[in-house]
Short mmCIF file of C-alpha atoms in Angstrom, two decimals:
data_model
loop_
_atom_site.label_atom_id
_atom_site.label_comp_id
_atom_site.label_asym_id
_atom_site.label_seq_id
_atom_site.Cartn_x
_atom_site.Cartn_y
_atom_site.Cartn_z
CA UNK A 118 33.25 -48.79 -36.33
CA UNK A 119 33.17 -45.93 -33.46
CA UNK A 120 29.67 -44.59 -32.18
CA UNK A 121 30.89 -41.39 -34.33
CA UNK A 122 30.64 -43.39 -37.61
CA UNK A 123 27.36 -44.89 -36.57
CA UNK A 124 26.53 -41.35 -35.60
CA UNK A 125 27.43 -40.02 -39.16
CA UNK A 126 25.43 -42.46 -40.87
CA UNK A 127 22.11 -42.26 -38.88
CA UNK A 128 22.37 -38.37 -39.22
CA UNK A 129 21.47 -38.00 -35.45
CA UNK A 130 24.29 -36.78 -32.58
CA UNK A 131 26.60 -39.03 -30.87
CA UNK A 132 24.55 -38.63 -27.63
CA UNK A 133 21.56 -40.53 -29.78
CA UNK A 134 23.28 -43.32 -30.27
CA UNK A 135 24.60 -43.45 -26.57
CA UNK A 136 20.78 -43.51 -25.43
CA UNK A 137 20.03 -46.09 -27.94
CA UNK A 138 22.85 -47.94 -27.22
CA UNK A 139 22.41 -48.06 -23.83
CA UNK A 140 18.42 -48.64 -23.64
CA UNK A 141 17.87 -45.13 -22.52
CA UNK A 142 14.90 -43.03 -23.04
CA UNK A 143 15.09 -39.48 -24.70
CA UNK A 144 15.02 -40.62 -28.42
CA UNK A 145 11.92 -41.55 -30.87
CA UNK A 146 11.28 -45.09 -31.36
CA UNK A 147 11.87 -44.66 -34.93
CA UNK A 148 15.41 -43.20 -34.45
CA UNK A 149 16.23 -45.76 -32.09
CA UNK A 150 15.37 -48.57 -34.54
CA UNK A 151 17.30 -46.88 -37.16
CA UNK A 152 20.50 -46.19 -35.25
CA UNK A 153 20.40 -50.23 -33.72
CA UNK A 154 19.74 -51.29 -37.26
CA UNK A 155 22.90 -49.46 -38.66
CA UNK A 156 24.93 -50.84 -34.97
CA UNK A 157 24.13 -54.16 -35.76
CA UNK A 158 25.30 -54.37 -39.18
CA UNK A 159 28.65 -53.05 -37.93
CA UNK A 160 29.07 -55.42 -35.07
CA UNK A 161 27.92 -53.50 -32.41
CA UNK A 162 25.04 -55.99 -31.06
CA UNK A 163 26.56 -57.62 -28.32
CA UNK A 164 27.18 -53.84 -26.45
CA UNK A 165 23.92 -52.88 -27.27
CA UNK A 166 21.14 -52.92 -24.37
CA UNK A 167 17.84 -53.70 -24.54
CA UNK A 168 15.45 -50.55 -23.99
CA UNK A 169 14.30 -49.75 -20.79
CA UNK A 170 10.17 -50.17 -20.27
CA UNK A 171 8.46 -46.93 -20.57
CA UNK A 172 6.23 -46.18 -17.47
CA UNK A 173 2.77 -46.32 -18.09
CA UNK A 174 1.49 -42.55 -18.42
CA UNK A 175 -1.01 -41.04 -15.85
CA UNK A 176 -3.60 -39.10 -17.68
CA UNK A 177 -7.03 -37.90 -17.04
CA UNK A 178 -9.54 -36.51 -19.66
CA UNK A 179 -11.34 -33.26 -19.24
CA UNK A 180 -14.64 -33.75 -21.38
CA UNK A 181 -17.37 -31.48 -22.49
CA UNK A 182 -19.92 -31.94 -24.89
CA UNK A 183 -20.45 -28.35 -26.43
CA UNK A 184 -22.97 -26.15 -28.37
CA UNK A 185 -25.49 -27.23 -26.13
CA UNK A 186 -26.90 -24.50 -23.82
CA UNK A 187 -23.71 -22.12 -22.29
CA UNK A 188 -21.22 -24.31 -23.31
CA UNK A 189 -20.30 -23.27 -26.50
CA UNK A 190 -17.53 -24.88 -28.96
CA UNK A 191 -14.69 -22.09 -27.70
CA UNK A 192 -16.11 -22.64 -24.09
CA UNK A 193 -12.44 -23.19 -22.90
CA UNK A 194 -12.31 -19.40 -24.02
CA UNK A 195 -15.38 -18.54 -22.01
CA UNK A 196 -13.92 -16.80 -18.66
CA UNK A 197 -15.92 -19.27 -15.81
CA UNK A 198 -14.79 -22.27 -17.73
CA UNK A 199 -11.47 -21.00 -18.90
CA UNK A 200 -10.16 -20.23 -14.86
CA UNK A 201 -12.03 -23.73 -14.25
CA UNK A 202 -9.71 -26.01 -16.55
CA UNK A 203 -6.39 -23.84 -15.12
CA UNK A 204 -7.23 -25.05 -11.78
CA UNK A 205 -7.77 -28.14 -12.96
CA UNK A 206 -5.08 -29.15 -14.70
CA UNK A 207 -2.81 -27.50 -12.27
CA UNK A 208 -4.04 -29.97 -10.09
CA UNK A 209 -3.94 -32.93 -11.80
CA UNK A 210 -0.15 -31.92 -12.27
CA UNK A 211 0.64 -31.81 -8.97
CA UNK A 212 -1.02 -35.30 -8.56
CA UNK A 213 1.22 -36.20 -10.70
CA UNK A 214 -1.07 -36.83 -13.69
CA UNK A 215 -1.19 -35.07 -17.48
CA UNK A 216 -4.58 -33.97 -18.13
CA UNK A 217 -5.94 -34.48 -21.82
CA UNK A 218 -8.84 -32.06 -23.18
CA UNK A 219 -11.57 -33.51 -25.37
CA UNK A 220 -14.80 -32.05 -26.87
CA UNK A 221 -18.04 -33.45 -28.57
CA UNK A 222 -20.17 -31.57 -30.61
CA UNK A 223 -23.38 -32.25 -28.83
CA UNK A 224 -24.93 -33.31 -32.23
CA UNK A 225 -22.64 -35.84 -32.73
CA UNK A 226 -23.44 -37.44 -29.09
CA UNK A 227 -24.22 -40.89 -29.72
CA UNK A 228 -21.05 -41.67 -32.09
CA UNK A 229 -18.15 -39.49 -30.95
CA UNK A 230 -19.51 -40.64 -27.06
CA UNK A 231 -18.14 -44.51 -28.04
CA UNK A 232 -15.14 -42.74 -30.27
CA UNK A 233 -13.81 -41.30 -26.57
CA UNK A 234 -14.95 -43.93 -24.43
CA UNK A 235 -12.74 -46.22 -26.71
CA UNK A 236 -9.72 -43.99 -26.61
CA UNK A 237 -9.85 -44.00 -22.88
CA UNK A 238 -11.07 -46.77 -21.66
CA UNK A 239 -7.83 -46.23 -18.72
CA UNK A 240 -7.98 -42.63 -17.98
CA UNK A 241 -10.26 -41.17 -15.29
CA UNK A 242 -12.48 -38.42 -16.52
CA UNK A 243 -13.72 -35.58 -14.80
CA UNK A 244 -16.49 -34.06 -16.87
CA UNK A 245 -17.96 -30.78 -17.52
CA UNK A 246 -21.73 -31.26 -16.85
CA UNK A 247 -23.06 -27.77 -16.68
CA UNK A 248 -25.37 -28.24 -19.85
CA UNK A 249 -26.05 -31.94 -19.81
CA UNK A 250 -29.21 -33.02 -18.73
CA UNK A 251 -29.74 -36.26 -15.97
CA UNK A 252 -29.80 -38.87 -18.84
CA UNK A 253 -26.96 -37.87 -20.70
CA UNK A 254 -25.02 -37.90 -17.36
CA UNK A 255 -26.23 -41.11 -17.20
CA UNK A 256 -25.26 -42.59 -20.73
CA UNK A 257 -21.59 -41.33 -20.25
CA UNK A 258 -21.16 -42.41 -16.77
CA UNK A 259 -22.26 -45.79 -18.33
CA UNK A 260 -19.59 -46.06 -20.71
CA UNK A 261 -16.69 -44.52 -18.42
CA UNK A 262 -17.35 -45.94 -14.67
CA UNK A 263 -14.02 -44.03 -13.58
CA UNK A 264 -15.60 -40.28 -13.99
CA UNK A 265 -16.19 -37.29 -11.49
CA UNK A 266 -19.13 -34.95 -12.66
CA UNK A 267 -18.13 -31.53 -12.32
CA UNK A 268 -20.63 -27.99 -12.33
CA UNK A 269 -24.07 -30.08 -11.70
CA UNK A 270 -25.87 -32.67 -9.77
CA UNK A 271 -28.25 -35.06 -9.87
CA UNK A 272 -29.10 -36.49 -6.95
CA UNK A 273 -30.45 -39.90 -7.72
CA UNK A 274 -27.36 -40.81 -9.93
CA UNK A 275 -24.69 -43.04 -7.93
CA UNK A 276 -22.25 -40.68 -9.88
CA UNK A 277 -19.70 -38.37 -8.26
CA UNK A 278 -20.68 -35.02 -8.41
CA UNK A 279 -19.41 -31.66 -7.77
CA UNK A 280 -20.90 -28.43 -7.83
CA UNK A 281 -21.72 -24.54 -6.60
CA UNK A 282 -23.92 -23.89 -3.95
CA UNK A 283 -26.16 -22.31 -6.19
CA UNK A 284 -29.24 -21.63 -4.07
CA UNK A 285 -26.99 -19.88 -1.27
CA UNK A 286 -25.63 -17.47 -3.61
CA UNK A 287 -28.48 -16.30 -4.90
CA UNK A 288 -30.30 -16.36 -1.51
CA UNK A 289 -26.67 -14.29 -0.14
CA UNK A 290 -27.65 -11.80 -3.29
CA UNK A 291 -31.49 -11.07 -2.45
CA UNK A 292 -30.79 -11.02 0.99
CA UNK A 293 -27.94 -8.06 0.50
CA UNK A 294 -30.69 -5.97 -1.60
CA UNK A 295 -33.24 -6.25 0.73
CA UNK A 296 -30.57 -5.63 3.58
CA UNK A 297 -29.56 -1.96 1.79
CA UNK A 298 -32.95 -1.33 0.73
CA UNK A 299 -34.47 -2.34 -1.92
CA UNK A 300 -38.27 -3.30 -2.66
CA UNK A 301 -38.53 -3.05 -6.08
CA UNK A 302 -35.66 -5.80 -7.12
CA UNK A 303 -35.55 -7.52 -10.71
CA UNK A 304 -33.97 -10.81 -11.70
CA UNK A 305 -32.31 -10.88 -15.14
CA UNK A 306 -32.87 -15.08 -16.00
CA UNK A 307 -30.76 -16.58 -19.08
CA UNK A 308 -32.61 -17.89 -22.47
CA UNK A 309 -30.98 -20.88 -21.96
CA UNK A 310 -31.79 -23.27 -18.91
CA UNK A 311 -29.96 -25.46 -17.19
CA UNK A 312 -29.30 -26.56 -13.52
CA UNK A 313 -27.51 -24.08 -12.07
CA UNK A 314 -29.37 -21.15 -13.02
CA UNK A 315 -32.37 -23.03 -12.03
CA UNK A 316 -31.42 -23.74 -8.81
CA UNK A 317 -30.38 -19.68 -8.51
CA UNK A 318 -33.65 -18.86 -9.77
CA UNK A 319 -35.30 -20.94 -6.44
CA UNK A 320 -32.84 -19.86 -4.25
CA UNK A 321 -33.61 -16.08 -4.95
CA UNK A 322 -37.21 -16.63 -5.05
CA UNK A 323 -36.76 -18.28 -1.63
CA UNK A 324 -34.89 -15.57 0.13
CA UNK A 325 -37.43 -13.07 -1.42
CA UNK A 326 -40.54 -15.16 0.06
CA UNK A 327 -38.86 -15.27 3.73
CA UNK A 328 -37.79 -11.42 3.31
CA UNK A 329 -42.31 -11.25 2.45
CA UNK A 330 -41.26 -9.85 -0.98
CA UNK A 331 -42.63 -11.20 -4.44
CA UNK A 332 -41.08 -11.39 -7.56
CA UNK A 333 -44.17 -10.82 -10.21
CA UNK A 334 -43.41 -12.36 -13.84
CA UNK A 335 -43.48 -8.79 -15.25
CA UNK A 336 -39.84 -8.33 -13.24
CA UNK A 337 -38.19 -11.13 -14.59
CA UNK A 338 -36.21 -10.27 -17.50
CA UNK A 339 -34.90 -12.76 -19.87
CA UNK A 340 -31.41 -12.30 -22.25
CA UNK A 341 -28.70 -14.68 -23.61
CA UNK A 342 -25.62 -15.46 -21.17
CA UNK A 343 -23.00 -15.78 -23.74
CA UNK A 344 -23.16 -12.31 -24.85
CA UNK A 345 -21.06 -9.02 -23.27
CA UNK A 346 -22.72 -6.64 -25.63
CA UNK A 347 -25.79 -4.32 -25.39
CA UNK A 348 -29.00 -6.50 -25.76
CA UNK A 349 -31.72 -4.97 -27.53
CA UNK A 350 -34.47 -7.76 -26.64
CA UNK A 351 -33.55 -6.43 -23.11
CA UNK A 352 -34.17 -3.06 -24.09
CA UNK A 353 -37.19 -3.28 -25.01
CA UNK A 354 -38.25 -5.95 -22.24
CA UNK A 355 -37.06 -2.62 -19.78
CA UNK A 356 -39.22 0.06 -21.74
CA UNK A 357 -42.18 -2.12 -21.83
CA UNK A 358 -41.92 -2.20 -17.92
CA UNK A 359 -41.41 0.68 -17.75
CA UNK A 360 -44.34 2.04 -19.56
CA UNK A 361 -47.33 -0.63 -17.53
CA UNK A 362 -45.11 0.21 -14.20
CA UNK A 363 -44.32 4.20 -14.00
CA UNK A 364 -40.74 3.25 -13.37
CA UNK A 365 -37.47 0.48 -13.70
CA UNK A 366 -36.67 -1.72 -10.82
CA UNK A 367 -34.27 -0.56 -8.33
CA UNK A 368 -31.99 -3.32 -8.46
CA UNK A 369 -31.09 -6.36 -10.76
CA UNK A 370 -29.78 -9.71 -10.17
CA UNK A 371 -28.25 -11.89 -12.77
CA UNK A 372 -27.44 -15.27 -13.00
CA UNK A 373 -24.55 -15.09 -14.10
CA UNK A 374 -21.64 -11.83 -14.79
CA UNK A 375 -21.95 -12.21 -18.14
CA UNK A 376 -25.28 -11.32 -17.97
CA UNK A 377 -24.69 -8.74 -15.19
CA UNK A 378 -22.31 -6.95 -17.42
CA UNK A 379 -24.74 -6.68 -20.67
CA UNK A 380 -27.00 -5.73 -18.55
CA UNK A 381 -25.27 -3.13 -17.42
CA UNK A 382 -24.19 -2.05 -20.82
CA UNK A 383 -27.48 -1.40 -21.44
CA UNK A 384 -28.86 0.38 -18.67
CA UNK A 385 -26.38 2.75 -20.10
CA UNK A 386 -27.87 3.01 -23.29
CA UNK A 387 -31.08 4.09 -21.74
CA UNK A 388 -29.61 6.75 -19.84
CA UNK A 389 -29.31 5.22 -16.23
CA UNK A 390 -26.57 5.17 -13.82
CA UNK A 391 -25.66 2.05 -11.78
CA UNK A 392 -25.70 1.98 -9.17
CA UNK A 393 -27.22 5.55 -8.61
CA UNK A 394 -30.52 4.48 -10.47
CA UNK A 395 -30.43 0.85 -10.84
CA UNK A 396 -28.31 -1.40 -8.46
CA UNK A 397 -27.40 -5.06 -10.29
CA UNK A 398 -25.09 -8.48 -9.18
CA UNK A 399 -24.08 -11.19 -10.74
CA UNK A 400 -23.22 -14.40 -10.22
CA UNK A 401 -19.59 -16.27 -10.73
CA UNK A 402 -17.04 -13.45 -9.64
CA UNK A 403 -15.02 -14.20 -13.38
CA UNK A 404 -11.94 -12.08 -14.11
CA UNK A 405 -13.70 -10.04 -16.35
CA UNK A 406 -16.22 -8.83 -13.01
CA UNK A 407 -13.25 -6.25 -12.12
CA UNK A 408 -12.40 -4.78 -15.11
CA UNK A 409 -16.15 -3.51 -16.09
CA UNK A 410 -17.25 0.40 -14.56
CA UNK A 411 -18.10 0.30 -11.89
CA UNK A 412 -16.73 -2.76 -10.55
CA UNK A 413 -19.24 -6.01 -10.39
CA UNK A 414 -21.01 -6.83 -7.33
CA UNK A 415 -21.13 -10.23 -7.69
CA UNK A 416 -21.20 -13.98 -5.84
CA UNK A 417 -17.94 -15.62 -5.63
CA UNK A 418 -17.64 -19.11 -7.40
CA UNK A 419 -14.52 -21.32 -5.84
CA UNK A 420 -13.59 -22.43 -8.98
CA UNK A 421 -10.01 -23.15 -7.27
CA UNK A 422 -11.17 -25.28 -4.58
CA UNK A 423 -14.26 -26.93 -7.38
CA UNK A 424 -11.31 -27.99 -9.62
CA UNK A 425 -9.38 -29.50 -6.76
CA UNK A 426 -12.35 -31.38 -4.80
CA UNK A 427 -12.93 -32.90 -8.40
CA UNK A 428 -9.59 -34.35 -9.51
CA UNK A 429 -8.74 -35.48 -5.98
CA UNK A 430 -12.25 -37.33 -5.66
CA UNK A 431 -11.32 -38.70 -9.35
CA UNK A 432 -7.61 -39.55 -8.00
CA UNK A 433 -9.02 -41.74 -4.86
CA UNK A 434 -11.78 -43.49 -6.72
CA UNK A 435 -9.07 -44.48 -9.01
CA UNK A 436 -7.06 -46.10 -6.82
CA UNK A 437 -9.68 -47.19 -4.02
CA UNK A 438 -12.25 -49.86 -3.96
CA UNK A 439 -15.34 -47.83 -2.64
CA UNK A 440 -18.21 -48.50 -4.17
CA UNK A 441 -20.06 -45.27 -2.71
CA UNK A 442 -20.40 -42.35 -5.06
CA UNK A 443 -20.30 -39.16 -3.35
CA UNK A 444 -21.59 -35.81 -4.19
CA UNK A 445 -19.75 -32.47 -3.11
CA UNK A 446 -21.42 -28.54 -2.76
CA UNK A 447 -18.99 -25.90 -2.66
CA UNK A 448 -20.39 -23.10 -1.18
CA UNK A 449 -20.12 -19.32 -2.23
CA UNK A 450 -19.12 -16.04 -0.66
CA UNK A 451 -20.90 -13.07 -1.27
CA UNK A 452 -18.79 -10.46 -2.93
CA UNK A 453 -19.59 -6.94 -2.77
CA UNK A 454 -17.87 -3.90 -4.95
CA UNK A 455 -19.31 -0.90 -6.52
CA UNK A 456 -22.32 -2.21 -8.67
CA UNK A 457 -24.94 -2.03 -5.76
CA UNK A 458 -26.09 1.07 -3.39
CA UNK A 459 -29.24 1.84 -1.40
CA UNK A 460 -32.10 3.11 -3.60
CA UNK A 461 -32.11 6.66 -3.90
CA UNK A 462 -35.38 6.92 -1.90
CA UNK A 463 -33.79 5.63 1.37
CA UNK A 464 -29.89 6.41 0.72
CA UNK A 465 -29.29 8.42 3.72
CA UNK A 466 -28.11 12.54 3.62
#
């Protein structure tokens, strides 16, 4: 019987049964079987090559644990997370590795965290730890000792972390409105806490105190930061300020764009210009900062160079016997565009 025979009774090409004759790779194990089934039956076993060992794939997992906080189930949709997995996995590529994405509804933490810990019990993981809090961190690290914690820190875990300079952008922000001006500045905080915009909040509040400026609790604003949209509750937050104050603030910062751009959004809505009447930055510099009117100044996030310290870090400890966990700040760069001016009380003729 000819390999064209064979061919015409497995129903595959004669170029499948060359590969499985010849122990190559390119075919399904199933077809294989079937087409060295039908060659031995016809006398073909003593050509027929055993199949060569497949390598052992090189994967890491990219894990979040979502609707919990800002990172919501479509968070690989949301535009600071979405630029952070490119970079990500076009680094693990070019290490050489596939990277696998996984995702736990944060209700479901205590069962589906032993359902992934199971499944990859040999891949490093570099996970997303922007809304987990110190003991969760510490619960997943448990059950996954080959794991790089990426967008927080905690600094008493001997975990690999790496993270944003948070309190040096917001101190870079604070200390740019108080550089063109501004007196009467406003900080737009998120609903939802975690570490980073906690750490913004201090590092703000920090530059303000060694600028000898306050920042009363009637000009801190609070909104969601998932939402793009007008925001009523921030509406009405702004007119009731308005009304005990005589006036609005003269310039916003938000911690994050998202928030910058609602923000903006609705500063429209109630009639004023930015950044003629009300200057505002965020925080994050996403994709999305550029294509808003005017342009968003805003702190630049190295989500690039984040992504890459993180899988290399994950890489080494991989393949190293260190025992020393090490934790990484990226630092920001102050990005400035059309969103802020002086005030109009000191903008020069």
């Amino acid at each position: 019987m000819r390999m064209e025979d064979i061919a015409k009774i497995a129903n595959v090409s004669k170029a499948a049964v060359s590969l499985a004759l010849n122990g190559k790779p390119g075919i399904g194990p199933e077809t294989r079987d079937r087409i060295l089934r039908i060659a031995k039956d016809s006398g073909y076993a003593a050509r027929i090559k055993p199949a060569a060992p497949a390598k052992q794939a090189k994967t890491l997992l990219f894990l979040a644990f979502t609707n919990s906080g800002i990172v919501l189930e479509d968070f690989y949709q949301q535009p600071f997370f979405r630029e952070l997995i490119q970079h990500t996995e076009e680094r693990a590529r070019s290490k050489g590795y596939s990277m696998l994405f996984s995702s736990v509804d944060m209700e479901f933490f205590e069962r589906d965290i032993e359902l992934v810990a199971d499944e990859n019990s040999g891949n490093g993981v570099i996970l997303l730890g922007t809304n987990l809090t110190r003991e969760q961190v510490a619960t997943i690290a448990a059950k996954m000792p080959s794991i790089v914690v990426l967008d927080t820190l905690y600094e008493t875990l001997p975990i690999h972390f790496v993270e944003i300079n948070n309190i040096m952008g917001a101190h870079q922000a604070a200390v740019h409105l108080h550089d063109i001006g501004h007196r009467e500045i406003g900080y737009v905080a998120s609903s939802v806490r975690i570490h980073n915009f906690d750490s913004r909040k201090r590092g703000f509040k920090r530059a303000l105190k060694e600028l000898n400026l306050d920042l009363p609790d009637s000009r801190v604003f609070t909104v969601s930061p998932t939402v793009l949209s007008v925001q009523e509750s921030f509406k009405e937050q702004l007119s009731a300020y308005k009304q005990a104050s005589g006036g609005f603030p003269t310039a916003l910062f938000c911690e994050n764009d998202y928030i910058a751009i609602s923000v903006m959004k609705t500063l429209a809505e109630l009639g004023l210009n930015v950044p003629e009447d009300v200057s505002v930055i965020g925080f994050d510099n996403i994709r999305e900062s550029i294509v808003v009117s005017p342009e968003l100044t805003t702190i630049h996030v190295e989500k690039e160079l984040l992504a890459i310290t993180a899988v290399d870090l994950l890489v080494d400890s991989m393949s190293g016997d260190s025992r020393t966990s090490v934790k990484t700040v990226v630092d920001t760069l102050f990005t400035e565009r059309l969103s802020c001016a002086a005030p109009a009380a000191v903008t020069p003729a």
